[in-house]
PDB file of C-alpha atoms in Angstrom:
ATOM      1  CA  GLU A 170       0.000   0.000   0.000  1.00 63.00           C
ATOM      2  CA  ALA A 171       1.160   3.534  -0.646  1.00 76.00           C
ATOM      3  CA  GLY A 172       2.528   5.326   2.397  1.00 90.00           C
ATOM      4  CA  VAL A 173       1.731   8.702   3.892  1.00 95.00           C
ATOM      5  CA  ALA A 174       2.708  11.387   1.393  1.00 96.00           C
ATOM      6  CA  GLN A 175       3.956  14.791   2.481  1.00 97.00           C
ATOM      7  CA  SER A 176       5.151  17.840   0.607  1.00 97.00           C
ATOM      8  CA  PRO A 177       7.305  19.762   0.362  1.00 97.00           C
ATOM      9  CA  ARG A 178      10.283  17.864   1.799  1.00 96.00           C
ATOM     10  CA  TYR A 179      12.165  21.023   2.670  1.00 97.00           C
ATOM     11  CA  LYS A 180      11.201  24.652   3.126  1.00 98.00           C
ATOM     12  CA  ILE A 181      13.244  27.681   4.097  1.00 98.00           C
ATOM     13  CA  ILE A 182      11.410  30.896   4.924  1.00 98.00           C
ATOM     14  CA  GLU A 183      12.095  34.127   6.711  1.00 98.00           C
ATOM     15  CA  LYS A 184      10.488  34.861  10.048  1.00 97.00           C
ATOM     16  CA  ARG A 185       7.051  36.437   9.802  1.00 97.00           C
ATOM     17  CA  GLN A 186       6.414  34.741   6.463  1.00 98.00           C
ATOM     18  CA  SER A 187       3.700  32.134   5.941  1.00 98.00           C
ATOM     19  CA  VAL A 188       4.107  28.493   5.011  1.00 98.00           C
ATOM     20  CA  ALA A 189       1.825  25.548   4.330  1.00 98.00           C
ATOM     21  CA  PHE A 190       2.428  21.815   4.415  1.00 98.00           C
ATOM     22  CA  TRP A 191       0.363  19.130   2.743  1.00 97.00           C
ATOM     23  CA  CYS A 192      -0.345  15.536   3.765  1.00 97.00           C
ATOM     24  CA  ASN A 193      -2.116  12.676   2.021  1.00 96.00           C
ATOM     25  CA  PRO A 194      -2.698   9.772   4.426  1.00 95.00           C
ATOM     26  CA  ILE A 195      -2.942   6.103   3.613  1.00 93.00           C
ATOM     27  CA  SER A 196      -6.183   5.347   1.814  1.00 91.00           C
ATOM     28  CA  GLY A 197      -8.878   4.363   4.252  1.00 89.00           C
ATOM     29  CA  HIS A 198      -7.133   5.711   7.335  1.00 90.00           C
ATOM     30  CA  ALA A 199      -9.700   7.785   9.179  1.00 89.00           C
ATOM     31  CA  THR A 200      -7.347   9.300  11.719  1.00 91.00           C
ATOM     32  CA  LEU A 201      -4.674  11.820  10.792  1.00 94.00           C
ATOM     33  CA  TYR A 202      -2.099  13.483  13.018  1.00 94.00           C
ATOM     34  CA  TRP A 203       0.338  16.347  12.663  1.00 97.00           C
ATOM     35  CA  TYR A 204       3.453  16.214  14.830  1.00 96.00           C
ATOM     36  CA  GLN A 205       6.236  18.720  15.318  1.00 97.00           C
ATOM     37  CA  GLN A 206       9.727  17.302  15.892  1.00 95.00           C
ATOM     38  CA  ILE A 207      12.361  19.768  17.005  1.00 95.00           C
ATOM     39  CA  LEU A 208      15.933  18.636  16.455  1.00 91.00           C
ATOM     40  CA  GLY A 209      17.033  16.237  19.182  1.00 88.00           C
ATOM     41  CA  GLN A 210      13.557  15.782  20.639  1.00 91.00           C
ATOM     42  CA  GLY A 211      10.695  13.356  20.286  1.00 93.00           C
ATOM     43  CA  PRO A 212       7.702  14.290  18.141  1.00 94.00           C
ATOM     44  CA  LYS A 213       5.004  16.407  19.773  1.00 94.00           C
ATOM     45  CA  LEU A 214       1.382  16.168  18.700  1.00 93.00           C
ATOM     46  CA  LEU A 215      -0.059  19.349  17.239  1.00 96.00           C
ATOM     47  CA  ILE A 216      -3.464  18.201  16.059  1.00 96.00           C
ATOM     48  CA  GLN A 217      -5.465  15.026  15.544  1.00 93.00           C
ATOM     49  CA  PHE A 218      -8.310  14.593  13.059  1.00 93.00           C
ATOM     50  CA  GLN A 219     -10.912  11.858  12.916  1.00 90.00           C
ATOM     51  CA  ASN A 220     -12.242  11.989   9.359  1.00 88.00           C
ATOM     52  CA  ASN A 221     -12.678  15.737   8.851  1.00 85.00           C
ATOM     53  CA  GLY A 222     -13.323  16.609  12.497  1.00 92.00           C
ATOM     54  CA  VAL A 223     -10.755  17.796  15.033  1.00 93.00           C
ATOM     55  CA  VAL A 224     -10.317  15.393  17.956  1.00 91.00           C
ATOM     56  CA  ASP A 225      -7.491  17.131  19.788  1.00 90.00           C
ATOM     57  CA  ASP A 226      -5.798  20.447  19.074  1.00 94.00           C
ATOM     58  CA  SER A 227      -4.869  21.311  22.638  1.00 91.00           C
ATOM     59  CA  GLN A 228      -1.162  21.652  21.810  1.00 91.00           C
ATOM     60  CA  LEU A 229      -1.615  23.627  18.599  1.00 96.00           C
ATOM     61  CA  PRO A 230      -0.466  27.272  18.938  1.00 95.00           C
ATOM     62  CA  LYS A 231      -3.677  28.621  17.512  1.00 95.00           C
ATOM     63  CA  ASP A 232      -2.468  32.196  17.268  1.00 96.00           C
ATOM     64  CA  ARG A 233      -0.220  31.177  14.382  1.00 97.00           C
ATOM     65  CA  PHE A 234      -0.927  27.575  13.427  1.00 98.00           C
ATOM     66  CA  SER A 235      -4.002  26.285  11.655  1.00 98.00           C
ATOM     67  CA  ALA A 236      -4.908  22.974  10.086  1.00 97.00           C
ATOM     68  CA  GLU A 237      -7.742  21.552   8.107  1.00 96.00           C
ATOM     69  CA  ARG A 238      -8.741  18.249   6.638  1.00 95.00           C
ATOM     70  CA  LEU A 239     -11.267  18.791   3.932  1.00 83.00           C
ATOM     71  CA  LYS A 240     -13.416  15.832   2.919  1.00 86.00           C
ATOM     72  CA  GLY A 241     -11.665  13.694   5.508  1.00 84.00           C
ATOM     73  CA  VAL A 242      -8.703  12.846   3.288  1.00 92.00           C
ATOM     74  CA  ASP A 243      -5.880  15.325   2.585  1.00 95.00           C
ATOM     75  CA  SER A 244      -4.787  17.774   5.226  1.00 97.00           C
ATOM     76  CA  THR A 245      -2.883  21.039   5.273  1.00 97.00           C
ATOM     77  CA  LEU A 246      -1.019  22.636   8.153  1.00 98.00           C
ATOM     78  CA  LYS A 247      -0.306  26.354   7.970  1.00 98.00           C
ATOM     79  CA  ILE A 248       1.923  28.644   9.973  1.00 98.00           C
ATOM     80  CA  GLN A 249       1.322  32.373   9.788  1.00 97.00           C
ATOM     81  CA  PRO A 250       3.465  34.215  10.753  1.00 97.00           C
ATOM     82  CA  ALA A 251       6.426  31.914  11.319  1.00 98.00           C
ATOM     83  CA  LYS A 252       8.877  32.369  14.188  1.00 97.00           C
ATOM     84  CA  LEU A 253      12.449  31.155  14.504  1.00 98.00           C
ATOM     85  CA  GLU A 254      11.365  28.551  17.056  1.00 97.00           C
ATOM     86  CA  ASP A 255       9.064  26.945  14.488  1.00 98.00           C
ATOM     87  CA  SER A 256      12.126  25.446  12.799  1.00 98.00           C
ATOM     88  CA  ALA A 257      11.460  21.719  13.009  1.00 97.00           C
ATOM     89  CA  VAL A 258      10.370  18.685  11.048  1.00 96.00           C
ATOM     90  CA  TYR A 259       6.614  18.480  10.631  1.00 98.00           C
ATOM     91  CA  LEU A 260       5.446  14.894  10.483  1.00 97.00           C
ATOM     92  CA  CYS A 261       2.091  13.674   9.315  1.00 97.00           C
ATOM     93  CA  ALA A 262       0.847  10.276  10.438  1.00 94.00           C
ATOM     94  CA  SER A 263      -2.287   8.265   9.900  1.00 93.00           C
ATOM     95  CA  SER A 264      -3.905   5.262  11.503  1.00 89.00           C
ATOM     96  CA  LEU A 265      -6.717   2.937  10.635  1.00 82.00           C
ATOM     97  CA  LEU A 266      -8.300   3.199  14.041  1.00 72.00           C
ATOM     98  CA  ARG A 267      -8.579   6.206  16.278  1.00 63.00           C
ATOM     99  CA  GLU A 268      -7.100   4.263  19.136  1.00 63.00           C
ATOM    100  CA  GLY A 269      -4.057   3.489  17.040  1.00 62.00           C
ATOM    101  CA  LEU A 270      -4.246  -0.191  17.863  1.00 65.00           C
ATOM    102  CA  SER A 271      -2.531  -0.944  14.619  1.00 67.00           C
ATOM    103  CA  GLY A 272       0.125   1.667  15.152  1.00 75.00           C
ATOM    104  CA  TYR A 273       0.685   4.852  13.260  1.00 87.00           C
ATOM    105  CA  THR A 274       2.311   5.232   9.834  1.00 91.00           C
ATOM    106  CA  PHE A 275       4.416   8.335   9.474  1.00 94.00           C
ATOM    107  CA  GLY A 276       5.238  10.286   6.357  1.00 95.00           C
ATOM    108  CA  SER A 277       8.747  11.436   5.497  1.00 93.00           C
ATOM    109  CA  GLY A 278       8.138  14.845   6.997  1.00 95.00           C
ATOM    110  CA  THR A 279       8.705  18.441   5.950  1.00 97.00           C
ATOM    111  CA  ARG A 280      11.847  20.058   7.305  1.00 96.00           C
ATOM    112  CA  LEU A 281      11.142  23.749   7.962  1.00 98.00           C
ATOM    113  CA  THR A 282      13.919  26.229   8.556  1.00 98.00           C
ATOM    114  CA  VAL A 283      12.932  29.733   9.641  1.00 98.00           C
ATOM    115  CA  VAL A 284      15.711  32.299   9.236  1.00 98.00           C
TER     116      VAL A 284
ATOM    117  CA  GLU B  72       0.284  15.238  32.915  1.00 76.00           C
ATOM    118  CA  LEU B  73       1.696  12.242  31.088  1.00 83.00           C
ATOM    119  CA  LYS B  74       5.472  12.121  31.057  1.00 91.00           C
ATOM    120  CA  VAL B  75       7.514   9.627  29.089  1.00 95.00           C
ATOM    121  CA  GLU B  76      11.145   9.190  30.045  1.00 96.00           C
ATOM    122  CA  GLN B  77      13.698   7.158  28.173  1.00 97.00           C
ATOM    123  CA  ASN B  78      17.133   6.207  29.298  1.00 96.00           C
ATOM    124  CA  PRO B  79      19.802   6.290  28.327  1.00 97.00           C
ATOM    125  CA  LEU B  80      19.506   9.181  25.887  1.00 96.00           C
ATOM    126  CA  PHE B  81      22.777   8.257  24.234  1.00 96.00           C
ATOM    127  CA  LEU B  82      24.167   4.764  23.921  1.00 95.00           C
ATOM    128  CA  SER B  83      27.395   3.687  22.301  1.00 96.00           C
ATOM    129  CA  MET B  84      27.963  -0.018  22.183  1.00 93.00           C
ATOM    130  CA  GLN B  85      30.247  -2.539  20.568  1.00 95.00           C
ATOM    131  CA  GLU B  86      29.031  -4.984  17.984  1.00 96.00           C
ATOM    132  CA  GLY B  87      28.060  -8.280  19.524  1.00 96.00           C
ATOM    133  CA  LYS B  88      27.108  -6.819  22.886  1.00 96.00           C
ATOM    134  CA  ASN B  89      23.695  -6.779  24.563  1.00 97.00           C
ATOM    135  CA  TYR B  90      21.943  -3.777  26.037  1.00 96.00           C
ATOM    136  CA  THR B  91      18.552  -2.570  27.216  1.00 97.00           C
ATOM    137  CA  ILE B  92      16.783   0.739  26.668  1.00 98.00           C
ATOM    138  CA  TYR B  93      14.212   1.714  29.286  1.00 98.00           C
ATOM    139  CA  CYS B  94      10.985   3.654  28.886  1.00 97.00           C
ATOM    140  CA  ASN B  95       9.122   4.846  31.984  1.00 96.00           C
ATOM    141  CA  TYR B  96       5.811   6.652  31.884  1.00 95.00           C
ATOM    142  CA  SER B  97       3.804   8.434  34.533  1.00 93.00           C
ATOM    143  CA  THR B  98       0.141   7.659  33.800  1.00 89.00           C
ATOM    144  CA  THR B  99      -1.685   4.396  33.332  1.00 85.00           C
ATOM    145  CA  SER B 100      -1.785   3.242  29.748  1.00 83.00           C
ATOM    146  CA  ASP B 101      -2.109  -0.143  28.123  1.00 77.00           C
ATOM    147  CA  ARG B 102      -0.624   0.753  24.772  1.00 87.00           C
ATOM    148  CA  LEU B 103       2.998   1.417  24.079  1.00 93.00           C
ATOM    149  CA  TYR B 104       4.871   1.775  20.814  1.00 94.00           C
ATOM    150  CA  TRP B 105       8.496   1.593  19.795  1.00 96.00           C
ATOM    151  CA  TYR B 106       9.755   3.432  16.726  1.00 96.00           C
ATOM    152  CA  ARG B 107      13.081   3.657  14.957  1.00 97.00           C
ATOM    153  CA  GLN B 108      14.301   6.802  13.233  1.00 95.00           C
ATOM    154  CA  ASP B 109      17.358   6.991  10.989  1.00 94.00           C
ATOM    155  CA  PRO B 110      19.023  10.399  10.484  1.00 89.00           C
ATOM    156  CA  GLY B 111      16.939  12.580   8.195  1.00 85.00           C
ATOM    157  CA  LYS B 112      14.265   9.921   7.894  1.00 88.00           C
ATOM    158  CA  SER B 113      10.793   9.439   9.267  1.00 89.00           C
ATOM    159  CA  LEU B 114       9.716   7.087  12.023  1.00 93.00           C
ATOM    160  CA  GLU B 115       9.421   3.382  11.375  1.00 93.00           C
ATOM    161  CA  SER B 116       7.105   1.359  13.588  1.00 91.00           C
ATOM    162  CA  LEU B 117       8.892  -1.483  15.357  1.00 95.00           C
ATOM    163  CA  PHE B 118       6.497  -2.805  17.984  1.00 94.00           C
ATOM    164  CA  VAL B 119       3.003  -2.200  19.284  1.00 92.00           C
ATOM    165  CA  LEU B 120       2.496  -3.533  22.823  1.00 93.00           C
ATOM    166  CA  LEU B 121      -1.136  -3.723  23.860  1.00 87.00           C
ATOM    167  CA  SER B 122      -1.283  -5.503  27.191  1.00 85.00           C
ATOM    168  CA  ASN B 123       0.520  -6.110  30.414  1.00 86.00           C
ATOM    169  CA  GLY B 124       3.218  -8.710  29.993  1.00 88.00           C
ATOM    170  CA  ALA B 125       3.298  -8.340  26.214  1.00 90.00           C
ATOM    171  CA  VAL B 126       6.581  -9.370  24.648  1.00 94.00           C
ATOM    172  CA  LYS B 127       7.432  -9.012  20.984  1.00 95.00           C
ATOM    173  CA  GLN B 128      10.604  -9.894  19.135  1.00 97.00           C
ATOM    174  CA  GLU B 129      11.902  -9.028  15.720  1.00 95.00           C
ATOM    175  CA  GLY B 130      15.407 -10.062  14.841  1.00 96.00           C
ATOM    176  CA  ARG B 131      17.845  -8.743  17.436  1.00 97.00           C
ATOM    177  CA  LEU B 132      15.248  -6.524  19.120  1.00 98.00           C
ATOM    178  CA  MET B 133      12.824  -7.588  21.820  1.00 98.00           C
ATOM    179  CA  ALA B 134      10.300  -5.301  23.501  1.00 98.00           C
ATOM    180  CA  SER B 135       8.285  -5.897  26.647  1.00 97.00           C
ATOM    181  CA  LEU B 136       5.637  -4.057  28.599  1.00 95.00           C
ATOM    182  CA  ASP B 137       4.889  -4.013  32.333  1.00 94.00           C
ATOM    183  CA  THR B 138       1.842  -1.794  32.780  1.00 91.00           C
ATOM    184  CA  LYS B 139       1.892  -2.140  36.567  1.00 92.00           C
ATOM    185  CA  ALA B 140       5.417  -0.769  36.764  1.00 93.00           C
ATOM    186  CA  ARG B 141       4.691   1.631  33.869  1.00 94.00           C
ATOM    187  CA  LEU B 142       7.821   0.380  32.202  1.00 95.00           C
ATOM    188  CA  SER B 143       8.746  -0.887  28.792  1.00 97.00           C
ATOM    189  CA  THR B 144      12.107  -2.211  27.727  1.00 98.00           C
ATOM    190  CA  LEU B 145      13.751  -2.600  24.352  1.00 98.00           C
ATOM    191  CA  HIS B 146      16.461  -5.241  24.533  1.00 98.00           C
ATOM    192  CA  ILE B 147      19.174  -5.448  21.922  1.00 97.00           C
ATOM    193  CA  THR B 148      20.906  -8.769  21.464  1.00 97.00           C
ATOM    194  CA  ALA B 149      24.300  -9.095  19.783  1.00 96.00           C
ATOM    195  CA  ALA B 150      24.193  -5.602  18.308  1.00 95.00           C
ATOM    196  CA  VAL B 151      25.218  -4.974  14.714  1.00 96.00           C
ATOM    197  CA  HIS B 152      26.090  -1.694  13.003  1.00 95.00           C
ATOM    198  CA  ASP B 153      22.784  -1.631  11.116  1.00 96.00           C
ATOM    199  CA  LEU B 154      20.953  -1.084  14.394  1.00 97.00           C
ATOM    200  CA  SER B 155      22.510   2.369  14.764  1.00 97.00           C
ATOM    201  CA  ALA B 156      19.564   4.799  14.879  1.00 97.00           C
ATOM    202  CA  THR B 157      17.407   6.728  17.332  1.00 96.00           C
ATOM    203  CA  TYR B 158      14.776   4.675  19.115  1.00 98.00           C
ATOM    204  CA  PHE B 159      11.627   6.258  20.513  1.00 97.00           C
ATOM    205  CA  CYS B 160       9.023   4.855  22.812  1.00 97.00           C
ATOM    206  CA  ALA B 161       5.566   6.390  22.710  1.00 94.00           C
ATOM    207  CA  VAL B 162       2.711   5.914  25.135  1.00 92.00           C
ATOM    208  CA  ALA B 163      -0.945   6.184  24.218  1.00 85.00           C
ATOM    209  CA  PHE B 164      -2.925   8.433  26.499  1.00 77.00           C
ATOM    210  CA  ASN B 165      -5.413  10.869  24.993  1.00 72.00           C
ATOM    211  CA  ASP B 166      -2.836  11.125  22.279  1.00 76.00           C
ATOM    212  CA  MET B 167       0.506   9.446  21.669  1.00 83.00           C
ATOM    213  CA  ARG B 168       3.289  10.953  23.746  1.00 89.00           C
ATOM    214  CA  PHE B 169       6.871  10.316  22.741  1.00 93.00           C
ATOM    215  CA  GLY B 170       9.965   9.988  24.825  1.00 95.00           C
ATOM    216  CA  ALA B 171      13.030  12.053  23.969  1.00 95.00           C
ATOM    217  CA  GLY B 172      14.617   9.152  22.148  1.00 97.00           C
ATOM    218  CA  THR B 173      17.728   7.018  22.633  1.00 97.00           C
ATOM    219  CA  ARG B 174      20.464   7.649  20.105  1.00 97.00           C
ATOM    220  CA  LEU B 175      22.185   4.324  19.580  1.00 97.00           C
ATOM    221  CA  THR B 176      25.564   3.970  17.940  1.00 97.00           C
ATOM    222  CA  VAL B 177      26.954   0.500  17.340  1.00 96.00           C
ATOM    223  CA  LYS B 178      30.686   0.427  16.751  1.00 94.00           C
ATOM    224  CA  PRO B 179      32.651  -2.387  15.124  1.00 87.00           C
TER     225      PRO B 179
END
């Protein structure tokens, strides 16, 4: 089966600019997650979708981050305006079940550098 | 608040040796995951542990879960260079919380 697709792979922007990331989960996976992984740390959940509804966005900095999952398939994560501390890898993951009993499948990630 | 602690954070070992990575967590959970991450790559699922006493093995890696002690271990047997990577445990709570990772280097 095809994996979780993410684009772009790399992005360099200046602080205060905007950026958007795209994710296409595995076909049939109802649950989609966006994680932020800062260099040297474990991934941190930003937002979780079940189909096209938000399940958990408690750790999403809503003053600058937004995410949507239209039609319960693809998802986009946007940062506006970006700060230096947003430099990280943004990982998208999907799972068949909300409870993740089958584990999560991660995409290759988007490496964001804010200068 | 759920906390997930791994130790050691850095591990350098010789080929052929055995070692164990520990993952402690602070809140009751019956689901624990182990992932591997190579430099510049995404996370690869290694094990999903779903119950107390669960033990899973794949090649030179064996993972176990003790939900009463809130502890999972990842045991490496007769390490080889190809196992060099960062290993993360993650605990399912309301969401999946990751440890900081153990950066393993296996030297010849």
